[in-house]
């Protein structure tokens, strides 16, 4: 005789409040967008969604805060591609833009979201943008070529990541819900404010792009024997 047990329905996600940790400071571009996205996710999920700012340490502080969290999708981390790519190769990190602002560091490359706070506070100035043409949000800043340097185009992206081991079904739901949220007109308007654009990447494509950037940093660190000691 064969006994059949009723199938256990999967518990709807999320079953408890969600915490969105960000490596960016309050008031920064990524933080502002994340708060809008968090509000929309909270309504879609019928759950409380909180934003937890943990800036500093080049993203290391935020990463450490999330690394040991349960892999159930209720703790997510907002990083940019430089956090993802550089940290595995530079174990000791510093407050780069603070160093530029204080004069300890002469100049550096950086993304607009990461440096906008120091720029608006008058602690640093933009020398050039690594783009093919000037960006509308900073029309006074020349391109690298216009400033007398070599033509250079560098892009950075901001993503939400989760602790390793997140179930695929939960990952796919979060991805779909976030994609729907950032397509909303009010968030698209905020994207324009910070020179952001929407990238319709799958989770697999995000991993591929992060791996490609990581290889660039690995090669650079090895070739130049770079250390932040």
GROMACS .gro file of C-alpha atoms in nm:
model
  229
    1UNK     CA    1   0.000   0.000   0.000
    2UNK     CA    2   0.130   0.346  -0.091
    3UNK     CA    3   0.074   0.631   0.147
    4UNK     CA    4   0.081   0.984   0.009
    5UNK     CA    5   0.136   1.285   0.230
    6UNK     CA    6  -0.004   1.625   0.135
    7UNK     CA    7   0.254   1.852  -0.025
    8UNK     CA    8   0.391   2.124   0.200
    9UNK     CA    9   0.328   2.463   0.047
   10UNK     CA   10   0.635   2.684   0.037
   11UNK     CA   11   0.617   2.967   0.287
   12UNK     CA   12   0.553   3.295   0.104
   13UNK     CA   13   0.855   3.523   0.083
   14UNK     CA   14   0.925   3.721   0.288
   15UNK     CA   15   0.781   3.574   0.606
   16UNK     CA   16   0.943   3.841   0.824
   17UNK     CA   17   1.076   4.200   0.794
   18UNK     CA   18   1.357   4.263   0.547
   19UNK     CA   19   1.674   4.460   0.622
   20UNK     CA   20   1.850   4.633   0.333
   21UNK     CA   21   2.207   4.712   0.434
   22UNK     CA   22   2.393   4.966   0.222
   23UNK     CA   23   2.761   5.051   0.200
   24UNK     CA   24   2.666   5.408   0.106
   25UNK     CA   25   2.611   5.704   0.337
   26UNK     CA   26   2.268   5.857   0.402
   27UNK     CA   27   2.182   6.110   0.133
   28UNK     CA   28   2.403   5.955  -0.134
   29UNK     CA   29   2.260   5.858  -0.472
   30UNK     CA   30   2.242   5.483  -0.408
   31UNK     CA   31   2.095   5.542  -0.061
   32UNK     CA   32   1.825   5.771  -0.199
   33UNK     CA   33   1.726   5.520  -0.465
   34UNK     CA   34   1.739   5.228  -0.220
   35UNK     CA   35   1.494   5.404   0.011
   36UNK     CA   36   1.247   5.446  -0.274
   37UNK     CA   37   1.294   5.083  -0.379
   38UNK     CA   38   1.261   4.965  -0.018
   39UNK     CA   39   0.932   5.150   0.018
   40UNK     CA   40   0.793   4.984  -0.294
   41UNK     CA   41   0.918   4.640  -0.190
   42UNK     CA   42   0.760   4.682   0.152
   43UNK     CA   43   0.423   4.748  -0.009
   44UNK     CA   44   0.460   4.463  -0.258
   45UNK     CA   45   0.568   4.216   0.011
   46UNK     CA   46   0.338   4.349   0.283
   47UNK     CA   47   0.637   4.352   0.515
   48UNK     CA   48   0.844   4.614   0.691
   49UNK     CA   49   1.161   4.696   0.496
   50UNK     CA   50   1.433   4.890   0.678
   51UNK     CA   51   1.745   5.063   0.544
   52UNK     CA   52   2.066   5.019   0.743
   53UNK     CA   53   2.351   5.249   0.638
   54UNK     CA   54   2.698   5.111   0.708
   55UNK     CA   55   2.937   5.328   0.505
   56UNK     CA   56   3.313   5.328   0.540
   57UNK     CA   57   3.597   5.089   0.493
   58UNK     CA   58   3.544   5.076   0.118
   59UNK     CA   59   3.235   4.860   0.172
   60UNK     CA   60   3.404   4.617   0.410
   61UNK     CA   61   3.198   4.726   0.713
   62UNK     CA   62   2.869   4.660   0.533
   63UNK     CA   63   2.992   4.331   0.390
   64UNK     CA   64   3.098   4.202   0.730
   65UNK     CA   65   2.760   4.299   0.875
   66UNK     CA   66   2.577   4.086   0.618
   67UNK     CA   67   2.819   3.800   0.554
   68UNK     CA   68   2.694   3.579   0.838
   69UNK     CA   69   2.324   3.665   0.805
   70UNK     CA   70   2.078   3.384   0.724
   71UNK     CA   71   2.060   3.313   0.350
   72UNK     CA   72   1.683   3.353   0.340
   73UNK     CA   73   1.657   3.682   0.151
   74UNK     CA   74   1.560   3.891   0.453
   75UNK     CA   75   1.903   4.054   0.471
   76UNK     CA   76   2.030   4.208   0.147
   77UNK     CA   77   2.331   4.425   0.076
   78UNK     CA   78   2.367   4.718  -0.162
   79UNK     CA   79   2.715   4.752  -0.315
   80UNK     CA   80   2.865   4.890  -0.630
   81UNK     CA   81   3.082   4.700  -0.876
   82UNK     CA   82   3.403   4.842  -0.731
   83UNK     CA   83   3.317   4.700  -0.388
   84UNK     CA   84   3.252   4.362  -0.547
   85UNK     CA   85   3.560   4.366  -0.765
   86UNK     CA   86   3.831   4.525  -0.553
   87UNK     CA   87   3.773   4.395  -0.201
   88UNK     CA   88   3.876   4.034  -0.267
   89UNK     CA   89   4.216   4.167  -0.374
   90UNK     CA   90   4.270   4.448  -0.121
   91UNK     CA   91   4.214   4.316   0.228
   92UNK     CA   92   4.285   4.640   0.412
   93UNK     CA   93   4.070   4.923   0.284
   94UNK     CA   94   4.060   5.294   0.355
   95UNK     CA   95   3.829   5.593   0.334
   96UNK     CA   96   3.958   5.694  -0.008
   97UNK     CA   97   3.754   6.008  -0.066
   98UNK     CA   98   3.814   6.126   0.290
   99UNK     CA   99   4.183   6.099   0.209
  100UNK     CA  100   4.138   6.305  -0.107
  101UNK     CA  101   3.939   6.567   0.083
  102UNK     CA  102   4.202   6.598   0.356
  103UNK     CA  103   4.490   6.620   0.110
  104UNK     CA  104   4.643   6.288   0.215
  105UNK     CA  105   4.560   6.150  -0.131
  106UNK     CA  106   4.629   6.372  -0.432
  107UNK     CA  107   4.362   6.227  -0.661
  108UNK     CA  108   4.168   5.911  -0.730
  109UNK     CA  109   3.919   5.749  -0.961
  110UNK     CA  110   3.572   5.693  -0.820
  111UNK     CA  111   3.206   5.664  -0.906
  112UNK     CA  112   2.973   5.963  -0.879
  113UNK     CA  113   2.754   5.792  -0.615
  114UNK     CA  114   3.055   5.715  -0.396
  115UNK     CA  115   3.210   6.062  -0.420
  116UNK     CA  116   2.909   6.292  -0.455
  117UNK     CA  117   2.885   6.365  -0.082
  118UNK     CA  118   3.243   6.493  -0.059
  119UNK     CA  119   3.200   6.681  -0.388
  120UNK     CA  120   2.886   6.862  -0.274
  121UNK     CA  121   3.053   6.948   0.056
  122UNK     CA  122   3.335   7.116  -0.135
  123UNK     CA  123   3.596   6.872  -0.006
  124UNK     CA  124   3.703   6.759  -0.351
  125UNK     CA  125   3.659   6.862  -0.712
  126UNK     CA  126   3.606   6.654  -1.021
  127UNK     CA  127   3.892   6.675  -1.271
  128UNK     CA  128   3.733   6.473  -1.551
  129UNK     CA  129   3.473   6.207  -1.623
  130UNK     CA  130   3.574   5.871  -1.769
  131UNK     CA  131   3.310   5.883  -2.040
  132UNK     CA  132   3.286   5.941  -2.413
  133UNK     CA  133   3.099   6.268  -2.358
  134UNK     CA  134   3.013   6.502  -2.072
  135UNK     CA  135   2.728   6.389  -1.852
  136UNK     CA  136   2.421   6.614  -1.815
  137UNK     CA  137   2.438   6.613  -1.434
  138UNK     CA  138   2.793   6.757  -1.436
  139UNK     CA  139   2.813   6.962  -1.756
  140UNK     CA  140   3.104   7.167  -1.624
  141UNK     CA  141   3.331   6.862  -1.585
  142UNK     CA  142   3.530   6.773  -1.900
  143UNK     CA  143   3.588   6.424  -2.031
  144UNK     CA  144   3.929   6.264  -1.990
  145UNK     CA  145   4.009   6.342  -2.354
  146UNK     CA  146   3.899   6.706  -2.316
  147UNK     CA  147   4.117   6.740  -2.006
  148UNK     CA  148   4.423   6.633  -2.202
  149UNK     CA  149   4.431   6.268  -2.105
  150UNK     CA  150   4.373   5.954  -2.308
  151UNK     CA  151   4.015   5.871  -2.412
  152UNK     CA  152   3.877   5.658  -2.129
  153UNK     CA  153   3.533   5.517  -2.057
  154UNK     CA  154   3.467   5.341  -1.724
  155UNK     CA  155   3.127   5.228  -1.597
  156UNK     CA  156   3.020   5.121  -1.250
  157UNK     CA  157   2.700   4.947  -1.144
  158UNK     CA  158   2.508   4.919  -0.816
  159UNK     CA  159   2.350   4.589  -0.713
  160UNK     CA  160   2.173   4.410  -0.430
  161UNK     CA  161   2.345   4.093  -0.315
  162UNK     CA  162   2.258   3.828  -0.056
  163UNK     CA  163   2.456   3.589   0.164
  164UNK     CA  164   2.576   3.278  -0.015
  165UNK     CA  165   2.322   2.995  -0.025
  166UNK     CA  166   2.010   3.196  -0.110
  167UNK     CA  167   1.745   2.964  -0.263
  168UNK     CA  168   1.707   3.018  -0.637
  169UNK     CA  169   1.331   3.072  -0.611
  170UNK     CA  170   1.380   3.349  -0.354
  171UNK     CA  171   1.659   3.504  -0.560
  172UNK     CA  172   1.439   3.508  -0.868
  173UNK     CA  173   1.148   3.667  -0.681
  174UNK     CA  174   1.368   3.940  -0.535
  175UNK     CA  175   1.518   4.007  -0.877
  176UNK     CA  176   1.175   4.033  -1.041
  177UNK     CA  177   1.031   4.255  -0.767
  178UNK     CA  178   1.330   4.490  -0.768
  179UNK     CA  179   1.321   4.511  -1.149
  180UNK     CA  180   0.954   4.607  -1.131
  181UNK     CA  181   1.021   4.867  -0.863
  182UNK     CA  182   1.306   5.043  -1.044
  183UNK     CA  183   1.097   5.067  -1.360
  184UNK     CA  184   0.854   5.299  -1.180
  185UNK     CA  185   0.859   5.661  -1.308
  186UNK     CA  186   0.954   5.818  -0.973
  187UNK     CA  187   1.260   5.596  -0.939
  188UNK     CA  188   1.357   5.654  -1.301
  189UNK     CA  189   1.344   6.028  -1.227
  190UNK     CA  190   1.583   5.980  -0.933
  191UNK     CA  191   1.812   5.777  -1.158
  192UNK     CA  192   1.842   6.079  -1.386
  193UNK     CA  193   1.938   6.299  -1.090
  194UNK     CA  194   2.239   6.079  -1.012
  195UNK     CA  195   2.336   5.992  -1.371
  196UNK     CA  196   2.213   5.634  -1.325
  197UNK     CA  197   2.062   5.415  -1.592
  198UNK     CA  198   1.867   5.092  -1.560
  199UNK     CA  199   2.050   4.773  -1.658
  200UNK     CA  200   1.817   4.483  -1.731
  201UNK     CA  201   2.067   4.219  -1.624
  202UNK     CA  202   1.982   3.873  -1.500
  203UNK     CA  203   2.148   3.747  -1.179
  204UNK     CA  204   2.380   3.541  -1.399
  205UNK     CA  205   2.481   3.848  -1.601
  206UNK     CA  206   2.552   4.043  -1.282
  207UNK     CA  207   2.783   3.764  -1.165
  208UNK     CA  208   2.954   3.764  -1.505
  209UNK     CA  209   3.009   4.140  -1.501
  210UNK     CA  210   3.137   4.135  -1.143
  211UNK     CA  211   3.379   3.854  -1.227
  212UNK     CA  212   3.511   4.051  -1.525
  213UNK     CA  213   3.575   4.358  -1.310
  214UNK     CA  214   3.734   4.142  -1.041
  215UNK     CA  215   3.981   4.006  -1.295
  216UNK     CA  216   4.080   4.360  -1.394
  217UNK     CA  217   4.154   4.447  -1.030
  218UNK     CA  218   4.336   4.119  -0.970
  219UNK     CA  219   4.562   4.182  -1.268
  220UNK     CA  220   4.624   4.543  -1.162
  221UNK     CA  221   4.704   4.453  -0.800
  222UNK     CA  222   4.941   4.175  -0.907
  223UNK     CA  223   5.113   4.377  -1.179
  224UNK     CA  224   5.166   4.688  -0.967
  225UNK     CA  225   5.212   4.512  -0.629
  226UNK     CA  226   4.943   4.738  -0.486
  227UNK     CA  227   4.880   4.734  -0.111
  228UNK     CA  228   4.682   4.963   0.118
  229UNK     CA  229   4.902   4.885   0.419
   0.00000   0.00000   0.00000
